[in-house]
Amino acid sequence: MSHGRAPRRRFTLLAAPAVAAALALTLSACGSGNKTSGGGDTNFVTGNSGISTAAKGERADAPKLDGTSLDGKQLDLADYKGKIVVLNAWGSWCAPCRLESKYFTKVAEATKDQGVQFVGVNTRDPERAQAVSFEKDFDVTYPSFYDPTGKLLLRFPKGTFKLQSIPSTVVIDRNGKLAARYVGPLDDTQLRKMLDPLIAEK
């Protein structure tokens, strides 16, 4: 009788690591505040707030991002040249994205006259309608790229600030350089900590 049970036990032991790995991938895709600086041989500095920054003379160029917006129009990051751009990766399926959306809307409104433009990157939403409903539900008025397969996220050069998980945010300075990043959901206070030094730059 014991011969029949052994294979099942072996299968359970082999399956456990695979399940754990799948769970880890799921959590990293929509985390609640993992803070990583990018590591490697970069010049990133991560403060106590978890915000990673790069000094003005050591910032990498932001990637060229262009495509279609959630409303089906052409959207090109180059159109915001000379502005500070807050680029946020989000998905309608992501609970932390729902939590941070009110803060993004609030700060976007408060800083629009200071040369700041918010742009979303909606990703991993197979149906555009789900993302559009999210924007209506949370009064999001700034544009978002529709990037269901994550192709735009792959345009960030290796070793630079990346939109590496959902949600995550990078800030691009007026010269089109990657200046700051935060991995995880942000509130309005953290957003201002990222933005205010860049607004003050000459």
Coordinates of N, CA and C in Angstrom, one line a residue:
M1 N 0.8 -1.2 0.0 CA 0.0 0.0 0.0 C 0.9 1.3 0.0
S2 N 2.1 1.2 0.6 CA 2.9 2.3 0.7 C 3.5 2.8 -0.7
H3 N 3.5 1.8 -1.7 CA 4.1 2.1 -3.0 C 3.3 3.2 -3.7
G4 N 1.9 3.2 -3.5 CA 1.1 4.2 -4.2 C 1.2 5.6 -3.6
R5 N 1.6 5.7 -2.3 CA 1.6 7.0 -1.7 C 2.9 7.8 -2.0
A6 N 4.0 7.1 -2.2 CA 5.3 7.7 -2.4 C 5.4 8.7 -3.5
P7 N 4.9 8.3 -4.7 CA 4.9 9.2 -5.8 C 4.2 10.5 -5.6
R8 N 3.0 10.4 -4.9 CA 2.3 11.6 -4.6 C 3.0 12.6 -3.7
R9 N 3.7 12.0 -2.7 CA 4.5 12.8 -1.8 C 5.6 13.5 -2.5
R10 N 6.3 12.8 -3.5 CA 7.4 13.4 -4.2 C 6.9 14.5 -5.1
F11 N 5.7 14.3 -5.7 CA 5.1 15.4 -6.5 C 4.8 16.6 -5.7
T12 N 4.3 16.4 -4.5 CA 4.0 17.6 -3.6 C 5.3 18.4 -3.3
L13 N 6.3 17.7 -3.0 CA 7.6 18.3 -2.7 C 8.2 19.1 -3.8
L14 N 8.0 18.5 -5.0 CA 8.5 19.2 -6.2 C 7.7 20.4 -6.6
A15 N 6.4 20.3 -6.4 CA 5.5 21.4 -6.8 C 5.6 22.6 -5.9
A16 N 6.0 22.4 -4.6 CA 6.0 23.5 -3.7 C 6.9 24.6 -4.1
P17 N 8.2 24.4 -4.5 CA 9.0 25.5 -5.0 C 8.4 26.2 -6.2
A18 N 7.8 25.5 -7.1 CA 7.2 26.2 -8.3 C 6.0 27.1 -7.9
V19 N 5.2 26.7 -6.9 CA 4.1 27.5 -6.4 C 4.7 28.7 -5.7
A20 N 5.7 28.6 -4.9 CA 6.3 29.7 -4.2 C 6.9 30.7 -5.2
A21 N 7.5 30.2 -6.3 CA 8.1 31.1 -7.3 C 7.0 31.9 -8.0
A22 N 5.9 31.2 -8.3 CA 4.8 31.9 -9.0 C 4.2 33.0 -8.1
L23 N 4.1 32.7 -6.8 CA 3.6 33.6 -5.8 C 4.5 34.8 -5.7
A24 N 5.8 34.6 -5.7 CA 6.7 35.7 -5.6 C 6.6 36.6 -6.8
L25 N 6.5 36.0 -8.0 CA 6.3 36.8 -9.2 C 5.1 37.7 -9.2
T26 N 4.0 37.1 -8.7 CA 2.7 37.8 -8.6 C 2.8 39.0 -7.6
L27 N 3.5 38.8 -6.5 CA 3.6 39.9 -5.5 C 4.5 41.0 -6.0
S28 N 5.6 40.6 -6.8 CA 6.5 41.7 -7.3 C 5.8 42.5 -8.4
A29 N 4.8 41.9 -9.1 CA 4.2 42.6 -10.1 C 3.3 43.7 -9.6
C30 N 2.8 43.6 -8.4 CA 1.9 44.6 -7.8 C 2.2 44.7 -6.3
G31 N 3.3 45.2 -6.0 CA 3.8 45.2 -4.6 C 3.2 46.3 -3.8
S32 N 3.4 46.3 -2.5 CA 2.9 47.4 -1.7 C 4.0 48.2 -1.1
G33 N 5.1 48.3 -1.8 CA 6.2 49.3 -1.4 C 7.6 48.7 -1.4
N34 N 7.9 47.8 -2.3 CA 9.3 47.4 -2.4 C 10.1 48.6 -2.8
K35 N 11.3 48.8 -2.1 CA 12.1 50.0 -2.4 C 13.5 49.5 -2.9
T36 N 13.8 49.6 -4.1 CA 15.1 49.3 -4.6 C 15.7 50.4 -5.3
S37 N 17.0 50.5 -5.3 CA 17.7 51.7 -5.9 C 18.2 51.5 -7.3
G38 N 18.2 50.3 -7.8 CA 18.7 50.0 -9.1 C 20.0 49.3 -9.1
G39 N 20.8 49.5 -8.0 CA 22.0 48.7 -7.7 C 23.0 48.8 -8.8
G40 N 23.9 47.8 -8.9 CA 24.9 47.7 -9.9 C 25.9 48.9 -9.7
D41 N 26.5 49.3 -10.8 CA 27.5 50.4 -10.8 C 26.9 51.7 -11.1
T42 N 25.7 52.0 -10.7 CA 25.1 53.2 -10.9 C 25.5 54.3 -9.9
N43 N 25.1 55.5 -10.1 CA 25.3 56.6 -9.1 C 24.1 57.0 -8.4
F44 N 23.1 56.0 -8.3 CA 21.9 56.3 -7.6 C 22.1 56.5 -6.1
V45 N 21.3 57.3 -5.5 CA 21.3 57.5 -4.0 C 19.9 57.3 -3.5
T46 N 19.7 56.4 -2.6 CA 18.4 56.1 -2.1 C 18.3 56.7 -0.7
G47 N 17.4 57.6 -0.4 CA 17.3 58.2 0.9 C 16.4 57.4 1.8
N48 N 16.2 57.8 3.0 CA 15.4 57.1 4.0 C 14.0 57.0 3.6
S49 N 13.5 57.8 2.7 CA 12.1 57.8 2.2 C 11.9 56.7 1.2
G50 N 13.1 56.1 0.7 CA 13.0 55.1 -0.3 C 13.0 55.7 -1.7
I51 N 13.2 57.0 -1.8 CA 13.3 57.7 -3.1 C 14.7 57.6 -3.6
S52 N 14.9 57.1 -4.8 CA 16.3 57.1 -5.4 C 16.4 58.3 -6.3
T53 N 17.6 59.0 -6.2 CA 17.8 60.2 -6.9 C 19.2 60.1 -7.6
A54 N 19.3 60.9 -8.7 CA 20.6 61.0 -9.3 C 21.0 62.5 -9.4
A55 N 22.3 62.8 -9.1 CA 22.7 64.2 -9.2 C 22.6 64.7 -10.6
K56 N 22.4 66.0 -10.7 CA 22.1 66.7 -11.9 C 23.1 66.3 -13.1
G57 N 24.4 66.2 -12.8 CA 25.3 66.0 -13.8 C 25.5 64.5 -14.1
E58 N 24.8 63.6 -13.4 CA 25.0 62.2 -13.5 C 23.7 61.4 -14.0
R59 N 22.8 62.2 -14.5 CA 21.5 61.6 -14.9 C 21.6 61.0 -16.3
A60 N 20.9 59.8 -16.5 CA 20.8 59.2 -17.8 C 19.7 59.8 -18.6
D61 N 19.8 59.7 -19.9 CA 18.7 60.2 -20.8 C 17.5 59.3 -20.6
A62 N 16.3 59.9 -20.6 CA 15.1 59.1 -20.6 C 14.9 58.5 -21.9
P63 N 14.2 57.3 -21.9 CA 14.0 56.6 -23.2 C 13.0 57.3 -24.1
K64 N 13.0 57.1 -25.4 CA 11.9 57.6 -26.2 C 10.7 56.7 -26.0
L65 N 9.6 57.4 -25.6 CA 8.4 56.7 -25.4 C 7.3 57.3 -26.3
D66 N 6.7 56.5 -27.1 CA 5.6 57.0 -27.9 C 4.7 55.8 -28.2
G67 N 3.4 56.1 -28.5 CA 2.5 55.1 -28.8 C 1.1 55.7 -28.7
T68 N 0.1 54.9 -28.3 CA -1.3 55.4 -28.2 C -1.7 55.5 -26.8
S69 N -2.6 56.5 -26.6 CA -3.1 56.7 -25.2 C -4.3 55.8 -25.0
L70 N -4.8 55.8 -23.8 CA -6.0 55.1 -23.5 C -7.2 55.5 -24.3
D71 N -7.3 56.8 -24.7 CA -8.4 57.2 -25.6 C -8.1 57.0 -27.1
G72 N -7.0 56.3 -27.4 CA -6.7 56.0 -28.8 C -6.0 57.0 -29.6
K73 N -5.5 58.1 -28.9 CA -4.8 59.1 -29.6 C -3.3 58.9 -29.5
Q74 N -2.6 59.5 -30.4 CA -1.1 59.4 -30.4 C -0.6 60.1 -29.2
L75 N 0.4 59.5 -28.5 CA 1.0 60.1 -27.3 C 2.5 59.9 -27.4
D76 N 3.2 61.0 -27.2 CA 4.7 61.0 -27.4 C 5.3 61.8 -26.2
L77 N 6.2 61.2 -25.5 CA 6.8 61.9 -24.4 C 7.6 63.1 -24.8
A78 N 8.1 63.1 -26.1 CA 8.8 64.2 -26.6 C 8.0 65.5 -26.7
D79 N 6.7 65.4 -26.7 CA 5.8 66.6 -26.7 C 5.9 67.4 -25.5
Y80 N 6.4 66.8 -24.4 CA 6.5 67.5 -23.1 C 8.0 68.0 -22.8
K81 N 8.8 68.1 -23.9 CA 10.1 68.6 -23.8 C 10.2 69.9 -23.0
G82 N 11.1 70.1 -22.1 CA 11.2 71.3 -21.3 C 10.3 71.3 -20.0
K83 N 9.5 70.3 -19.9 CA 8.7 70.1 -18.7 C 9.3 69.0 -17.8
I84 N 9.0 69.1 -16.5 CA 9.3 68.0 -15.6 C 8.1 66.9 -15.8
V85 N 8.5 65.7 -16.0 CA 7.5 64.7 -16.3 C 7.5 63.6 -15.2
V86 N 6.3 63.4 -14.7 CA 6.2 62.3 -13.7 C 5.5 61.1 -14.4
L87 N 6.3 60.0 -14.5 CA 5.9 58.9 -15.3 C 5.5 57.8 -14.3
N88 N 4.3 57.3 -14.3 CA 3.8 56.3 -13.4 C 3.3 55.1 -14.1
A89 N 3.8 53.9 -13.7 CA 3.3 52.6 -14.3 C 2.2 52.1 -13.4
W90 N 1.1 51.8 -14.0 CA -0.1 51.3 -13.2 C -0.9 50.3 -14.0
G91 N -1.8 49.7 -13.2 CA -2.8 48.8 -13.8 C -4.1 48.8 -13.1
S92 N -5.2 48.7 -13.8 CA -6.5 48.8 -13.1 C -6.7 47.6 -12.1
W93 N -5.9 46.5 -12.3 CA -6.0 45.3 -11.4 C -5.2 45.5 -10.1
C94 N -4.5 46.6 -10.0 CA -3.5 46.7 -8.9 C -4.1 47.5 -7.8
A95 N -4.2 46.9 -6.6 CA -4.8 47.6 -5.4 C -4.0 48.8 -5.0
P96 N -2.6 48.7 -4.9 CA -1.8 49.9 -4.5 C -2.0 51.0 -5.5
C97 N -2.2 50.7 -6.8 CA -2.4 51.8 -7.8 C -3.7 52.6 -7.5
R98 N -4.7 51.8 -7.0 CA -6.0 52.5 -6.6 C -5.7 53.4 -5.4
L99 N -4.9 53.0 -4.5 CA -4.6 53.8 -3.3 C -3.9 55.1 -3.6
E100 N -2.9 55.0 -4.5 CA -2.1 56.2 -4.8 C -2.7 57.1 -5.8
S101 N -3.8 56.7 -6.5 CA -4.3 57.5 -7.6 C -4.8 58.9 -7.2
K102 N -5.4 58.9 -6.0 CA -5.9 60.2 -5.5 C -4.8 61.2 -5.2
Y103 N -3.6 60.7 -4.8 CA -2.5 61.6 -4.5 C -1.9 62.1 -5.8
F104 N -1.8 61.2 -6.8 CA -1.3 61.6 -8.1 C -2.2 62.7 -8.8
T105 N -3.5 62.5 -8.7 CA -4.4 63.5 -9.2 C -4.3 64.8 -8.5
K106 N -4.1 64.8 -7.2 CA -4.0 66.0 -6.3 C -2.7 66.8 -6.7
V107 N -1.6 66.1 -6.8 CA -0.3 66.7 -7.0 C -0.2 67.2 -8.5
A108 N -0.8 66.4 -9.4 CA -0.8 66.8 -10.8 C -1.5 68.2 -11.0
E109 N -2.6 68.3 -10.3 CA -3.4 69.6 -10.3 C -2.6 70.7 -9.7
A110 N -1.9 70.4 -8.6 CA -1.2 71.5 -7.8 C 0.0 72.0 -8.5
T111 N 0.6 71.1 -9.4 CA 1.9 71.5 -10.0 C 1.9 71.8 -11.5
K112 N 0.7 71.7 -12.1 CA 0.6 71.9 -13.5 C 1.1 73.3 -14.0
D113 N 0.9 74.3 -13.1 CA 1.3 75.6 -13.5 C 2.8 75.9 -13.2
Q114 N 3.5 74.8 -12.7 CA 4.9 74.9 -12.4 C 5.7 74.1 -13.4
G115 N 5.1 73.8 -14.5 CA 5.8 73.1 -15.6 C 6.0 71.6 -15.3
V116 N 5.0 71.0 -14.6 CA 5.0 69.6 -14.3 C 3.9 68.9 -15.1
Q117 N 4.2 67.8 -15.8 CA 3.3 67.0 -16.5 C 3.3 65.6 -16.0
F118 N 2.1 65.1 -15.6 CA 2.0 63.7 -15.3 C 1.6 62.9 -16.5
V119 N 2.2 61.7 -16.6 CA 1.8 60.8 -17.7 C 1.8 59.4 -17.1
G120 N 0.8 58.6 -17.4 CA 0.7 57.2 -16.9 C 1.2 56.3 -18.0
V121 N 1.6 55.1 -17.5 CA 1.8 54.0 -18.4 C 1.0 52.8 -17.9
N122 N -0.2 52.6 -18.6 CA -1.1 51.5 -18.2 C -0.6 50.2 -18.8
T123 N -0.3 49.2 -18.0 CA 0.2 48.0 -18.5 C -0.4 46.8 -17.9
R124 N -0.4 45.7 -18.6 CA -0.9 44.4 -18.3 C -2.5 44.4 -18.1
D125 N -3.1 45.4 -18.7 CA -4.6 45.4 -18.7 C -5.0 44.9 -20.1
P126 N -5.5 43.6 -20.2 CA -5.8 43.1 -21.5 C -6.9 43.8 -22.2
E127 N -7.8 44.5 -21.5 CA -8.9 45.2 -22.0 C -8.7 46.7 -21.7
R128 N -8.7 47.5 -22.8 CA -8.6 48.9 -22.6 C -9.7 49.5 -21.8
A129 N -10.9 48.9 -21.9 CA -12.1 49.5 -21.2 C -11.9 49.4 -19.7
Q130 N -11.1 48.4 -19.2 CA -10.9 48.3 -17.7 C -10.1 49.5 -17.2
A131 N -9.1 49.9 -18.0 CA -8.2 51.0 -17.6 C -9.0 52.3 -17.8
V132 N -9.8 52.5 -18.8 CA -10.6 53.7 -19.0 C -11.5 53.9 -17.8
S133 N -12.2 52.8 -17.4 CA -13.1 52.8 -16.2 C -12.3 53.2 -14.9
F134 N -11.1 52.7 -14.8 CA -10.3 53.1 -13.6 C -10.1 54.6 -13.6
E135 N -9.7 55.2 -14.8 CA -9.5 56.7 -14.8 C -10.7 57.5 -14.5
K136 N -11.9 57.0 -15.0 CA -13.1 57.7 -14.6 C -13.4 57.6 -13.2
D137 N -13.3 56.4 -12.6 CA -13.6 56.1 -11.2 C -12.7 57.0 -10.3
F138 N -11.5 57.2 -10.6 CA -10.5 58.0 -9.8 C -10.2 59.4 -10.3
D139 N -11.0 59.9 -11.2 CA -10.9 61.2 -11.7 C -9.5 61.6 -12.2
V140 N -8.9 60.6 -12.9 CA -7.5 60.8 -13.5 C -7.7 61.6 -14.8
T141 N -7.1 62.8 -14.8 CA -7.3 63.7 -16.0 C -6.1 63.7 -16.9
Y142 N -4.9 63.3 -16.5 CA -3.7 63.3 -17.3 C -3.7 62.1 -18.2
P143 N -2.9 62.1 -19.3 CA -2.9 61.0 -20.3 C -2.1 59.8 -19.8
S144 N -2.5 58.6 -20.3 CA -1.7 57.4 -20.1 C -1.5 56.7 -21.4
F145 N -0.3 56.2 -21.5 CA 0.0 55.2 -22.6 C -0.8 53.9 -22.3
Y146 N -1.2 53.3 -23.4 CA -1.8 52.0 -23.2 C -0.8 51.0 -23.7
D147 N -0.2 50.2 -22.7 CA 0.9 49.3 -23.0 C 0.6 47.9 -22.4
P148 N -0.3 47.2 -22.9 CA -0.8 46.0 -22.3 C 0.3 44.9 -22.2
T149 N 1.3 44.9 -23.1 CA 2.3 43.8 -23.0 C 3.6 44.3 -22.4
G150 N 3.7 45.6 -22.0 CA 4.8 46.1 -21.3 C 6.0 46.4 -22.2
K151 N 5.8 46.6 -23.5 CA 6.9 46.9 -24.4 C 7.6 48.3 -24.1
L152 N 6.8 49.3 -23.7 CA 7.4 50.5 -23.3 C 8.3 50.5 -22.1
L153 N 7.9 49.6 -21.2 CA 8.8 49.4 -20.0 C 10.1 48.9 -20.3
L154 N 10.2 48.2 -21.4 CA 11.5 47.6 -21.8 C 12.4 48.6 -22.5
R155 N 12.0 49.8 -22.8 CA 12.8 50.8 -23.5 C 13.8 51.5 -22.5
F156 N 13.6 51.3 -21.2 CA 14.5 52.0 -20.3 C 15.9 51.3 -20.3
P157 N 16.9 52.0 -20.5 CA 18.3 51.4 -20.6 C 18.7 50.7 -19.3
K158 N 19.4 49.7 -19.5 CA 19.9 48.9 -18.3 C 20.8 49.8 -17.5
G159 N 20.6 49.7 -16.2 CA 21.4 50.5 -15.3 C 20.9 51.9 -15.0
T160 N 19.7 52.2 -15.5 CA 19.1 53.5 -15.2 C 17.8 53.3 -14.4
F161 N 17.2 54.4 -14.0 CA 16.0 54.3 -13.3 C 14.9 53.7 -14.2
K162 N 14.3 52.6 -13.8 CA 13.3 51.9 -14.6 C 11.9 51.9 -13.9
L163 N 10.9 51.8 -14.8 CA 9.6 51.4 -14.3 C 9.6 49.9 -14.2
Q164 N 10.0 49.3 -13.1 CA 10.3 47.9 -13.1 C 9.3 47.1 -12.4
S165 N 8.3 47.7 -11.8 CA 7.2 46.9 -11.2 C 6.0 47.8 -11.2
I166 N 4.8 47.3 -10.8 CA 3.6 48.0 -10.8 C 3.1 48.1 -9.3
P167 N 2.9 49.3 -8.8 CA 3.3 50.6 -9.4 C 4.7 51.0 -9.1
S168 N 5.2 51.8 -10.0 CA 6.5 52.5 -9.8 C 6.5 53.8 -10.6
T169 N 7.3 54.7 -10.1 CA 7.3 56.1 -10.7 C 8.7 56.6 -10.9
V170 N 8.9 57.2 -12.1 CA 10.2 57.9 -12.3 C 9.8 59.4 -12.7
V171 N 10.8 60.2 -12.3 CA 10.6 61.7 -12.6 C 11.7 62.1 -13.6
I172 N 11.3 62.7 -14.7 CA 12.2 63.2 -15.7 C 12.4 64.7 -15.6
D173 N 13.6 65.2 -15.6 CA 13.8 66.6 -15.4 C 13.6 67.4 -16.7
R174 N 13.7 68.7 -16.6 CA 13.4 69.5 -17.8 C 14.3 69.3 -19.0
N175 N 15.4 68.6 -18.7 CA 16.4 68.3 -19.8 C 16.2 66.9 -20.4
G176 N 15.1 66.3 -20.0 CA 14.9 64.9 -20.5 C 15.7 63.8 -19.8
K177 N 16.2 64.1 -18.6 CA 17.0 63.1 -17.9 C 16.3 62.5 -16.8
L178 N 16.6 61.2 -16.5 CA 16.0 60.4 -15.4 C 16.6 60.9 -14.1
A179 N 15.7 61.6 -13.3 CA 16.2 62.2 -12.1 C 15.9 61.5 -10.8
A180 N 14.8 60.8 -10.7 CA 14.4 60.2 -9.5 C 13.4 59.0 -9.8
R181 N 13.4 58.1 -8.8 CA 12.5 56.9 -8.9 C 12.0 56.4 -7.6
Y182 N 10.8 55.9 -7.6 CA 10.3 55.2 -6.4 C 9.6 53.9 -6.8
V183 N 9.9 52.8 -6.2 CA 9.2 51.6 -6.5 C 8.2 51.3 -5.4
G184 N 6.9 51.3 -5.8 CA 5.8 51.1 -4.9 C 4.8 52.2 -4.9
P185 N 3.8 52.2 -4.1 CA 2.8 53.3 -4.1 C 3.3 54.5 -3.4
L186 N 2.9 55.7 -3.9 CA 3.3 57.0 -3.3 C 2.1 57.7 -2.8
D187 N 2.4 58.6 -1.8 CA 1.4 59.5 -1.3 C 1.8 60.9 -1.8
D188 N 1.0 61.9 -1.4 CA 1.3 63.2 -1.9 C 2.6 63.8 -1.3
T189 N 2.9 63.5 -0.1 CA 4.1 64.0 0.6 C 5.3 63.4 -0.1
Q190 N 5.3 62.2 -0.4 CA 6.5 61.5 -1.1 C 6.6 62.1 -2.5
L191 N 5.5 62.3 -3.2 CA 5.6 62.9 -4.5 C 6.2 64.2 -4.5
R192 N 5.8 65.1 -3.5 CA 6.4 66.4 -3.5 C 7.9 66.3 -3.1
K193 N 8.3 65.3 -2.4 CA 9.8 65.2 -2.1 C 10.5 64.9 -3.3
M194 N 9.9 64.2 -4.3 CA 10.6 63.9 -5.6 C 10.6 65.1 -6.5
L195 N 9.5 65.9 -6.4 CA 9.3 66.9 -7.4 C 9.9 68.3 -7.0
D196 N 9.7 68.7 -5.7 CA 10.1 70.0 -5.3 C 11.5 70.4 -5.6
P197 N 12.5 69.5 -5.4 CA 13.9 69.8 -5.8 C 14.1 70.1 -7.3
L198 N 13.3 69.3 -8.1 CA 13.4 69.5 -9.5 C 12.8 70.8 -10.0
I199 N 11.7 71.1 -9.4 CA 11.0 72.4 -9.7 C 11.9 73.6 -9.3
A200 N 12.7 73.4 -8.3 CA 13.6 74.5 -7.8 C 14.8 74.6 -8.6
E201 N 15.2 73.6 -9.4 CA 16.4 73.6 -10.2 C 16.3 74.7 -11.3
K202 N 17.5 75.3 -11.5 CA 17.6 76.3 -12.6 C 18.3 75.8 -13.8

